[in-house]
Coordinates of C-alpha atoms and ligand atoms in Angstrom, one line a residue:
X9 CA 19.1 16.1 28.3
X10 CA 16.7 18.9 27.4
X11 CA 14.0 18.3 24.7
X12 CA 15.8 20.8 22.5
X13 CA 19.1 18.8 22.5
X14 CA 17.2 15.5 22.2
X15 CA 15.6 16.9 19.1
X16 CA 19.0 18.1 17.7
X17 CA 20.5 14.6 18.3
X18 CA 17.5 12.9 16.7
X19 CA 17.7 15.1 13.6
X20 CA 21.5 14.6 13.5
X21 CA 21.0 10.8 13.4
X22 CA 18.5 11.2 10.5
X23 CA 20.7 13.6 8.6
X24 CA 23.5 11.1 8.9
X25 CA 21.4 8.3 7.5
X26 CA 21.2 6.4 10.9
X27 CA 18.0 4.5 11.5
X28 CA 15.7 5.4 14.4
X29 CA 14.8 2.4 16.4
X30 CA 11.8 1.7 18.7
X31 CA 13.6 2.5 21.9
X32 CA 15.2 5.7 20.7
X33 CA 13.9 9.1 21.7
X34 CA 11.7 10.6 19.0
X35 CA 9.5 13.7 18.8
X36 CA 5.8 13.0 19.5
X37 CA 4.9 14.3 16.0
X38 CA 7.4 11.8 14.3
X39 CA 5.8 8.9 16.3
X40 CA 2.3 10.1 15.4
X41 CA 3.1 10.5 11.7
X42 CA 4.6 7.0 11.6
X43 CA 1.6 5.5 13.3
X44 CA -0.6 7.2 10.8
X45 CA 1.4 6.3 7.7
X46 CA 2.3 2.7 8.6
X47 CA -1.1 1.8 9.9
X48 CA -2.8 3.2 6.8
X49 CA -0.4 1.1 4.8
X50 CA -1.2 -2.0 6.8
X51 CA -5.0 -1.4 6.4
X52 CA -4.4 -0.9 2.7
X53 CA -2.8 -4.3 2.4
X54 CA -5.6 -6.0 4.2
X55 CA -8.4 -4.2 2.5
X56 CA -6.5 -4.7 -0.7
X57 CA -7.0 -8.5 -0.5
X58 CA -10.8 -8.0 -1.1
X59 CA -11.0 -6.8 -4.8
X60 CA -8.7 -9.7 -5.9
X61 CA -10.1 -12.4 -3.6
X62 CA -13.3 -11.9 -5.5
X63 CA -11.7 -13.6 -8.5
X64 CA -10.0 -16.6 -6.8
X65 CA -12.9 -19.0 -7.5
X66 CA -13.2 -17.7 -11.1
X67 CA -9.5 -17.7 -12.2
X68 CA -9.3 -19.2 -15.7
X69 CA -6.8 -22.0 -14.9
X70 CA -5.3 -23.9 -12.0
X71 CA -2.0 -22.1 -12.5
X72 CA -3.7 -18.7 -12.4
X73 CA -5.7 -19.7 -9.3
X74 CA -2.6 -20.8 -7.4
X75 CA -0.7 -17.6 -8.3
X76 CA -3.6 -15.4 -7.3
X77 CA -4.2 -17.3 -4.0
X78 CA -0.5 -16.9 -3.2
X79 CA -0.6 -13.2 -4.0
X80 CA -3.7 -12.5 -1.8
X81 CA -2.1 -14.4 1.1
X82 CA 1.1 -12.3 0.6
X83 CA -0.9 -9.1 1.0
X84 CA -2.3 -10.5 4.3
X85 CA 1.3 -11.2 5.4
X86 CA 2.3 -7.6 4.5
X87 CA -0.5 -6.3 6.6
X88 CA 0.8 -8.4 9.5
X89 CA 4.4 -7.1 9.2
X90 CA 3.1 -3.6 9.0
X91 CA 0.8 -3.9 12.0
X92 CA 3.8 -5.3 13.9
X93 CA 6.0 -2.4 12.9
X94 CA 3.2 0.0 14.0
X95 CA 2.9 -1.7 17.4
X96 CA 6.6 -1.0 18.1
X97 CA 5.6 2.7 18.3
X98 CA 3.4 2.0 21.4
X99 CA -0.1 1.4 20.0
X100 CA -1.9 -1.9 20.2
X101 CA -3.2 -4.0 17.4
X102 CA -6.7 -3.8 18.8
X103 CA -6.7 0.0 18.7
X104 CA -5.5 -0.1 15.1
X105 CA -8.1 -2.5 14.0
X106 CA -10.8 -0.5 15.8
X107 CA -9.7 2.6 13.9
X108 CA -10.1 0.8 10.6
X109 CA -13.4 -0.9 11.4
X110 CA -15.0 2.4 12.7
X111 CA -13.9 4.2 9.5
X112 CA -11.6 6.5 11.5
X113 CA -8.4 5.3 9.7
X114 CA -7.7 5.8 6.0
X115 CA -6.6 3.1 3.6
X116 CA -5.5 3.5 0.0
X117 CA -8.2 5.0 -2.3
X118 CA -7.4 2.4 -5.0
X119 CA -9.1 -0.5 -3.2
X120 CA -12.5 1.2 -3.4
X121 CA -12.9 0.3 -7.1
X122 CA -14.6 -2.8 -8.3
X123 CA -13.0 -5.8 -10.2
X124 CA -15.4 -6.4 -13.1
X125 CA -13.5 -8.9 -15.2
X126 CA -10.5 -11.2 -15.1
X127 CA -8.4 -8.6 -16.9
X128 CA -8.9 -6.4 -13.8
X129 CA -6.7 -8.9 -11.9
X130 CA -4.0 -8.4 -14.5
X131 CA -4.4 -4.6 -14.3
X132 CA -4.2 -4.6 -10.5
X133 CA -1.0 -6.6 -10.6
X134 CA 0.6 -4.5 -13.3
X135 CA -0.6 -1.0 -12.3
X136 CA -1.5 -1.1 -8.6
X137 CA 1.4 -3.3 -7.5
X138 CA 3.6 -1.4 -10.0
X139 CA 2.6 1.9 -8.3
X140 CA 3.0 0.3 -4.8
X141 CA 6.5 -0.9 -5.6
X142 CA 7.6 2.5 -6.9
X143 CA 6.5 4.0 -3.6
X144 CA 7.8 1.2 -1.4
X145 CA 11.3 0.9 -2.9
X146 CA 11.8 4.4 -1.6
X147 CA 10.4 3.4 1.7
X148 CA 13.1 0.7 2.1
X149 CA 15.3 3.7 3.0
X150 CA 12.8 5.3 5.4
X151 CA 14.3 6.6 8.6
X152 CA 12.4 4.3 11.0
X153 CA 14.2 1.0 11.2
X154 CA 11.3 -1.5 11.8
X155 CA 9.3 0.1 8.8
X156 CA 12.4 0.1 6.5
X157 CA 13.1 -3.6 7.3
X158 CA 9.5 -4.7 6.7
X159 CA 9.6 -2.9 3.4
X160 CA 12.6 -4.9 2.1
X161 CA 10.7 -8.2 2.2
X162 CA 7.4 -6.6 1.0
X163 CA 9.1 -5.2 -2.0
X164 CA 10.5 -8.6 -3.1
X165 CA 7.0 -10.0 -3.0
X166 CA 5.4 -7.0 -4.7
X167 CA 7.7 -7.4 -7.6
X168 CA 6.4 -11.0 -8.1
X169 CA 2.9 -9.6 -7.9
X170 CA 3.6 -7.0 -10.6
X171 CA 5.0 -9.6 -13.0
X172 CA 2.1 -12.0 -12.5
X173 CA -0.3 -9.2 -13.3
X174 CA 1.6 -8.2 -16.4
X175 CA 1.8 -11.8 -17.5
X176 CA -2.0 -12.1 -17.3
X177 CA -2.4 -9.0 -19.5
X178 CA 0.3 -10.1 -22.0
X179 CA -1.4 -13.5 -22.4
X180 CA -4.8 -11.9 -22.9
X181 CA -3.4 -9.2 -25.3
X182 CA -2.2 -12.1 -27.6
X183 CA -5.7 -13.7 -27.5
X184 CA -9.1 -13.1 -29.1
X185 CA -10.5 -9.7 -29.9
X186 CA -12.8 -10.0 -26.9
X187 CA -9.8 -10.6 -24.6
X188 CA -8.0 -7.6 -26.1
X189 CA -11.0 -5.5 -25.4
X190 CA -11.2 -6.7 -21.8
X191 CA -7.5 -5.7 -21.3
X192 CA -8.2 -2.2 -22.8
X193 CA -11.3 -1.8 -20.7
X194 CA -9.6 -2.8 -17.5
X195 CA -6.6 -0.4 -18.1
X196 CA -9.0 2.4 -19.0
X197 CA -10.6 2.0 -15.6
X198 CA -7.5 1.4 -13.4
X199 CA -5.0 3.9 -15.0
X200 CA -6.2 7.2 -13.3
X201 CA -7.0 5.6 -9.9
X202 CA -3.4 4.2 -10.0
X203 CA -2.0 7.6 -10.5
X204 CA -4.0 8.9 -7.5
X205 CA -2.4 6.3 -5.3
X206 CA 0.7 8.5 -4.9
X207 CA -1.5 11.1 -3.1
X208 CA -2.2 14.8 -3.8
X209 CA 0.2 17.0 -5.8
X210 CA 3.2 18.2 -3.7
X211 CA 1.8 21.7 -3.1
X212 CA -1.5 20.1 -1.8
X213 CA 0.2 17.5 0.4
X214 CA 0.1 18.7 4.0
X215 CA 2.4 16.0 5.4
X216 CA 5.1 16.0 2.8
X217 CA 7.5 18.7 3.9
X218 CA 7.9 17.5 7.4
X219 CA 8.0 13.8 6.4
X220 CA 10.8 14.6 3.9
X221 CA 12.8 16.4 6.5
X222 CA 12.5 13.4 8.8
X223 CA 13.3 11.1 5.8
X224 CA 10.1 9.1 6.4
X225 CA 9.4 9.9 2.8
X226 CA 12.4 10.0 0.5
X227 CA 10.7 11.1 -2.7
X228 CA 7.7 13.4 -3.0
X229 CA 4.3 12.3 -4.3
X230 CA 4.8 14.0 -7.7
X231 CA 8.3 12.6 -8.1
X232 CA 7.1 9.1 -7.5
X233 CA 4.1 9.5 -9.8
X234 CA 6.3 10.8 -12.6
X235 CA 8.7 7.8 -12.2
X236 CA 5.7 5.5 -12.4
X237 CA 4.4 7.0 -15.6
X238 CA 7.9 7.0 -17.2
X239 CA 8.3 3.3 -16.3
X240 CA 4.8 2.2 -17.3
X241 CA 4.3 3.8 -20.8
X242 CA 6.8 1.6 -22.6
X243 CA 5.2 -1.5 -20.9
X244 CA 1.8 -0.4 -22.3
X245 CA 3.3 -0.2 -25.8
X246 CA 4.5 -3.8 -25.5
X247 CA 0.9 -4.8 -24.5
X248 CA -0.4 -2.9 -27.6
X249 CA -2.9 -0.9 -25.6
X250 CA -3.7 2.8 -25.3
X251 CA -3.4 4.5 -22.0
X252 CA -6.6 6.6 -21.5
X253 CA -4.9 10.0 -21.6
X254 CA -4.8 12.0 -24.8
X255 CA -2.2 14.4 -23.3
X256 CA 0.3 11.7 -22.5
X257 CA 3.4 12.5 -24.5
X258 CA 7.2 12.3 -24.2
X259 CA 8.7 15.7 -23.4
X260 CA 12.2 15.7 -24.9
X261 CA 13.2 18.8 -22.9
X262 CA 12.2 17.4 -19.5
X263 CA 13.2 13.8 -20.3
X264 CA 9.9 12.6 -18.9
X265 CA 6.3 11.9 -20.1
X266 CA 3.8 14.7 -19.7
X267 CA 0.4 13.6 -18.6
X268 CA -3.1 15.1 -18.3
X269 CA -4.7 16.5 -15.2
X270 CA -5.8 14.1 -12.5
X271 CA -9.4 14.4 -11.3
X272 CA -8.7 15.3 -7.7
X273 CA -12.4 15.8 -7.0
X274 CA -12.9 12.0 -7.6
X275 CA -9.8 11.3 -5.4
X276 CA -11.1 13.3 -2.4
X277 CA -14.6 11.8 -2.8
X278 CA -13.2 8.3 -2.6
X279 CA -10.9 9.2 0.4
X280 CA -14.0 10.7 2.1
X281 CA -15.8 7.4 1.9
X282 CA -17.9 8.0 -1.2
X283 CA -16.1 5.8 -3.8
X284 CA -17.9 3.0 -5.6
X285 CA -17.0 0.2 -3.1
X286 CA -16.1 2.0 0.2
X287 CA -19.1 0.7 2.1
X288 CA -18.8 -2.8 0.7
X289 CA -15.1 -3.0 1.7
X290 CA -15.6 -1.8 5.2
X291 CA -18.6 -4.1 5.7
X292 CA -16.5 -7.1 4.5
X293 CA -13.7 -6.2 7.1
X294 CA -16.3 -5.8 9.9
X295 CA -17.9 -9.2 9.0
X296 CA -14.5 -10.9 8.9
X297 CA -13.6 -9.5 12.3
X298 CA -16.9 -10.7 13.8
X299 CA -16.6 -14.2 12.2
X300 CA -13.0 -14.4 13.5
X301 CA -13.9 -13.6 17.1
X302 CA -13.8 -17.3 18.1
X303 CA -10.2 -17.6 16.8
X304 CA -9.0 -14.7 19.0
X305 CA -10.9 -16.1 22.0
X306 CA -9.4 -19.6 21.5
X307 CA -5.9 -18.2 21.2
X308 CA -6.4 -16.1 24.3
X309 CA -7.8 -19.1 26.3
X310 CA -4.8 -21.2 25.1
X311 CA -2.3 -18.6 26.1
X312 CA -3.9 -18.3 29.5
X313 CA -3.8 -22.2 29.9
X314 CA -0.1 -22.2 29.0
X315 CA 0.6 -19.4 31.5
X316 CA -1.2 -21.3 34.3
X317 CA 0.7 -24.5 33.5
X318 CA 4.0 -22.7 33.8
X319 CA 3.0 -21.1 37.1
X320 CA 1.9 -24.4 38.6
X321 CA 5.1 -26.1 37.4
X322 CA 7.2 -23.4 39.0
X323 CA 5.3 -23.5 42.3
X324 CA 5.6 -27.4 42.5
X325 CA 9.4 -27.1 41.9
Ligands
FAQ408 N1 -5.6 7.0 -0.5 O1 0.0 14.8 2.9 P1 -0.2 13.6 2.1 C1 -0.6 -1.6 -2.0 C2 -4.2 10.9 2.4 S1 -0.3 -0.7 -0.6 C3 -6.1 7.4 0.6 O2 0.5 13.5 0.8 P2 1.3 11.4 3.2 C4 -0.2 -3.0 -2.0 C5 -3.1 10.9 3.4 O3 -3.1 9.8 4.2 C6 -0.9 0.9 -1.0 N2 -5.6 8.5 1.3 O4 0.0 12.2 3.0 C7 -1.2 -3.9 -2.6 C8 -3.3 12.2 4.1 O5 -4.4 12.0 5.0 P3 -4.2 12.3 6.7 C9 -0.8 1.8 0.1 C10 -4.6 9.1 0.8 O6 1.0 10.3 4.2 C11 -1.3 -4.0 -4.0 C12 -3.9 13.1 3.0 O7 -4.3 12.3 2.0 N3 0.6 2.3 0.2 O8 -1.1 -1.1 -2.9 C13 -3.9 8.7 -0.4 O9 2.5 12.3 3.4 C14 -2.3 -4.7 -4.5 C15 -2.8 14.1 2.5 O10 -1.8 13.4 1.8 C16 1.0 3.0 1.2 O11 0.2 3.3 2.2 C17 -4.5 7.6 -1.1 N4 -4.0 7.1 -2.2 O12 1.6 10.7 1.7 C18 -2.1 -4.5 -1.8 C19 2.4 3.4 1.2 N5 -2.9 9.5 -0.7 O13 -3.7 11.0 7.2 C20 -3.1 -5.3 -2.4 C21 2.8 4.2 2.4 C22 -2.9 10.4 0.3 O14 -3.3 13.4 6.8 C23 -3.2 -5.4 -3.8 N6 2.3 5.5 2.5 N7 -3.9 10.2 1.2 O15 -5.6 12.6 7.1 C24 2.8 6.6 1.8 O16 3.8 6.5 1.1 C25 2.1 7.9 2.1 O17 1.3 7.8 3.2 C26 1.3 8.5 0.8 C27 0.6 9.7 1.2 C28 2.3 8.7 -0.3 C29 0.3 7.4 0.4

């Protein structure tokens, strides 16, 4: 079949809501876009463990510690599903990790901000996992089968994460004045970076048009951001806190909340590596990789031993 007719057939499958699987023909650019997006997503999950793990030893009760520990482990698991999904596209795990550790690959801007108080753990669950779910529910219908299937399980776990975060904030918002102030302070710092997670405005998003045509993305960056704001404002009212945006207001005519301008200069600075914690996050991943070298070596030696055992059993037989 000519490349032209292969492309027609590929687009026809997508237009008819069929999933593309690893062995199917796909245009190089589709493969490349998926490797970029899924691996950035995997890196985000793994780097995303760092800001929260910082609070495991300081969680205020055994119950909170257990929930946070489970959440951080879940994020590691999400990274593994997503690295596996990326590998189905013909790139090795080693290459992907190398791209992260050398700073070549991106990961979500949000994880370059510090966690200064226990309320930050609540704010991450409520806002960061909340934004992640908004984006990832749409990705359960993405056109690449292995990615879509990984997202189904991830979304179930993210929804628990969002609730545990909200529960932390709800408890604190019924507590002392000092606790209420901690909640407000955390939300003041996490609100705008959470809106940035959805990526640049649609007109400034170079990948969106093609990714929407291929149904890798099902909703645009701005559509998802708007849905997140609409869902989150009523939850902030229940907490009794102010979202840090004087322009936030319900627009009857649009049926949505209007919100103020996002500081895109800050976003691009963070993505370029100049956020408050970029260097610290990357250094932590490099250190973990170095410390874990013996585990990889031991696993490789064990696999080699097993292989030799099978070969000698077969040759004796
Ligand atoms: N940070 O043309 P677009 C989580 C880059 S998981 C850094 O719009 P696209 C779970 C983008 O890569 C959070 N870079 O790009 C958790 C592109 O650069 P490139 C991660 C960003 O791909 C919770 C350039 O800007 N989620 O939170 C960001 O069509 C709590 C132009 O942008 C995912 O990765 C950003 N925020 O749309 C874990 C979801 N936004 O590569 C622990 C999957 C954009 O061309 C604790 N990804 N860029 O040089 C997606 O849905 C998409 O990739 C978007 C970006 C929507 C993020």
